[in-house]
Short mmCIF file of C-alpha atoms in Angstrom, two decimals:
data_model
loop_
_atom_site.label_atom_id
_atom_site.label_comp_id
_atom_site.label_asym_id
_atom_site.label_seq_id
_atom_site.Cartn_x
_atom_site.Cartn_y
_atom_site.Cartn_z
CA MET A 1 2.77 -20.44 15.93
CA PRO A 2 4.59 -20.02 12.60
CA VAL A 3 3.33 -17.91 9.74
CA THR A 4 1.59 -20.10 7.19
CA GLY A 5 1.80 -17.77 4.20
CA PRO A 6 0.39 -14.66 2.57
CA ASP A 7 -3.27 -14.00 3.33
CA PHE A 8 -4.08 -10.49 2.11
CA ILE A 9 -2.62 -7.93 -0.31
CA SER A 10 -3.67 -4.29 -0.09
CA LEU A 11 -2.44 -1.26 -2.03
CA GLN A 12 -2.93 2.30 -0.84
CA THR A 13 -4.32 4.54 -3.56
CA ARG A 14 -4.68 8.27 -4.12
CA ASP A 15 -8.09 7.89 -5.79
CA LEU A 16 -9.99 4.83 -4.60
CA ASP A 17 -12.80 5.15 -7.16
CA ALA A 18 -10.44 5.55 -10.12
CA SER A 19 -8.26 2.63 -9.01
CA GLN A 20 -11.29 0.44 -8.43
CA ALA A 21 -12.54 1.24 -11.94
CA PHE A 22 -9.09 0.48 -13.42
CA TYR A 23 -8.84 -2.95 -11.77
CA GLU A 24 -12.43 -3.82 -12.68
CA GLN A 25 -12.14 -2.64 -16.29
CA TYR A 26 -8.74 -4.04 -17.21
CA LEU A 27 -8.32 -7.03 -14.90
CA GLY A 28 -11.98 -8.00 -14.61
CA LEU A 29 -11.87 -8.02 -10.81
CA VAL A 30 -15.19 -8.09 -8.98
CA ARG A 31 -15.77 -6.26 -5.72
CA SER A 32 -16.52 -8.44 -2.71
CA GLN A 33 -19.19 -7.52 -0.19
CA ALA A 34 -16.49 -7.69 2.51
CA GLY A 35 -14.36 -4.76 3.53
CA PRO A 36 -14.43 -1.52 5.49
CA PRO A 37 -15.73 1.76 4.02
CA HIS A 38 -12.22 3.06 3.26
CA ALA A 39 -11.33 0.04 1.10
CA VAL A 40 -12.40 -2.02 -1.87
CA VAL A 41 -11.83 -5.74 -1.41
CA PHE A 42 -12.00 -7.83 -4.57
CA ASP A 43 -13.26 -11.40 -4.71
CA THR A 44 -9.92 -13.05 -5.53
CA LYS A 45 -8.73 -16.52 -4.62
CA PRO A 46 -6.79 -17.86 -2.81
CA ILE A 47 -5.60 -14.50 -1.42
CA ALA A 48 -7.74 -11.39 -1.05
CA PHE A 49 -6.60 -8.36 -3.04
CA ALA A 50 -7.73 -4.90 -1.99
CA LEU A 51 -7.32 -1.19 -2.56
CA ARG A 52 -7.62 1.31 0.25
CA THR A 53 -7.42 5.01 0.87
CA ILE A 54 -4.06 6.34 1.95
CA ALA A 55 -3.28 5.62 5.59
CA PRO A 56 -2.38 8.56 7.83
CA GLY A 57 1.31 9.39 7.56
CA THR A 58 1.69 7.95 4.05
CA ASP A 59 2.61 10.26 1.17
CA LEU A 60 2.56 8.48 -2.19
CA THR A 61 3.51 11.69 -3.97
CA SER A 62 6.90 11.76 -2.24
CA VAL A 63 8.16 8.59 -3.97
CA ASP A 64 8.89 7.91 -7.63
CA GLN A 65 7.28 4.48 -7.49
CA PRO A 66 5.22 3.16 -4.59
CA GLY A 67 6.08 -0.34 -3.44
CA VAL A 68 9.66 -0.33 -4.73
CA GLY A 69 11.27 -3.60 -3.70
CA ALA A 70 8.02 -5.53 -3.38
CA SER A 71 6.71 -7.78 -6.15
CA ILE A 72 2.99 -8.09 -6.81
CA TRP A 73 2.09 -11.00 -9.06
CA LEU A 74 -1.46 -11.86 -10.03
CA HIS A 75 -2.67 -14.87 -12.00
CA ALA A 76 -4.83 -14.15 -15.06
CA THR A 77 -6.46 -16.38 -17.64
CA ASP A 78 -5.81 -14.13 -20.67
CA VAL A 79 -2.64 -12.15 -20.02
CA GLN A 80 -2.16 -11.13 -23.64
CA ALA A 81 -5.66 -9.63 -23.94
CA ILE A 82 -5.14 -7.62 -20.75
CA HIS A 83 -1.77 -6.39 -22.02
CA ASP A 84 -3.27 -5.39 -25.35
CA ALA A 85 -6.14 -3.46 -23.73
CA LEU A 86 -3.78 -1.59 -21.40
CA ARG A 87 -1.38 -0.74 -24.23
CA VAL A 88 -4.12 0.45 -26.60
CA ASP A 89 -5.50 2.75 -23.88
CA GLY A 90 -2.04 4.23 -23.21
CA HIS A 91 -1.25 2.68 -19.83
CA THR A 92 2.38 2.09 -18.91
CA ILE A 93 3.74 -1.34 -19.77
CA VAL A 94 6.85 -1.86 -17.64
CA THR A 95 7.95 -5.14 -19.25
CA ALA A 96 6.58 -6.54 -22.49
CA PRO A 97 4.95 -9.97 -22.54
CA ILE A 98 7.28 -12.96 -22.55
CA ASP A 99 6.77 -16.70 -22.32
CA GLY A 100 8.68 -18.12 -19.38
CA PRO A 101 8.41 -20.50 -16.43
CA PHE A 102 5.25 -18.76 -15.21
CA GLY A 103 3.62 -18.79 -18.64
CA ARG A 104 2.78 -15.60 -20.50
CA THR A 105 3.99 -12.79 -18.24
CA PHE A 106 4.18 -8.98 -18.34
CA THR A 107 4.30 -6.07 -15.90
CA PHE A 108 2.26 -2.86 -15.98
CA ALA A 109 2.05 0.24 -13.81
CA ASP A 110 -1.33 0.88 -12.20
CA PRO A 111 -2.79 4.40 -11.80
CA ASP A 112 -0.68 5.02 -8.68
CA GLY A 113 2.51 3.66 -10.22
CA TYR A 114 2.58 0.25 -8.52
CA HIS A 115 4.19 -2.35 -10.74
CA VAL A 116 1.95 -5.37 -11.08
CA THR A 117 2.97 -8.53 -12.93
CA LEU A 118 0.40 -10.81 -14.54
CA HIS A 119 1.09 -14.43 -15.46
CA ASP A 120 -1.10 -17.22 -16.81
CA ARG A 121 0.45 -20.44 -15.47
CA SER A 122 -0.90 -21.66 -12.14
#
């Protein structure tokens, strides 16, 4: 049976509560009732997005940037407002907003250093 496509995205985090608060505050994500106790699963469509505690054997402090080589893109309805809120509060903006084939797009670093790109064109 062939793979049909992505179904779940999960990031390991050093501080689950702080990361949950960040994604709720700045991206407006809402926690789903689903998920194990060591994770926060957000109610995102069409693919679930989650945060989880660090898995045994993983050391996020030993790398400059977790997830190097992987691209995490999330759709948002008001990319510019999210950018502005992150910038005003001193969060790292990796690439400034541009208008391109995916609409308004920019990349930020989350509390653990993952680079996340937001775009507004479906």
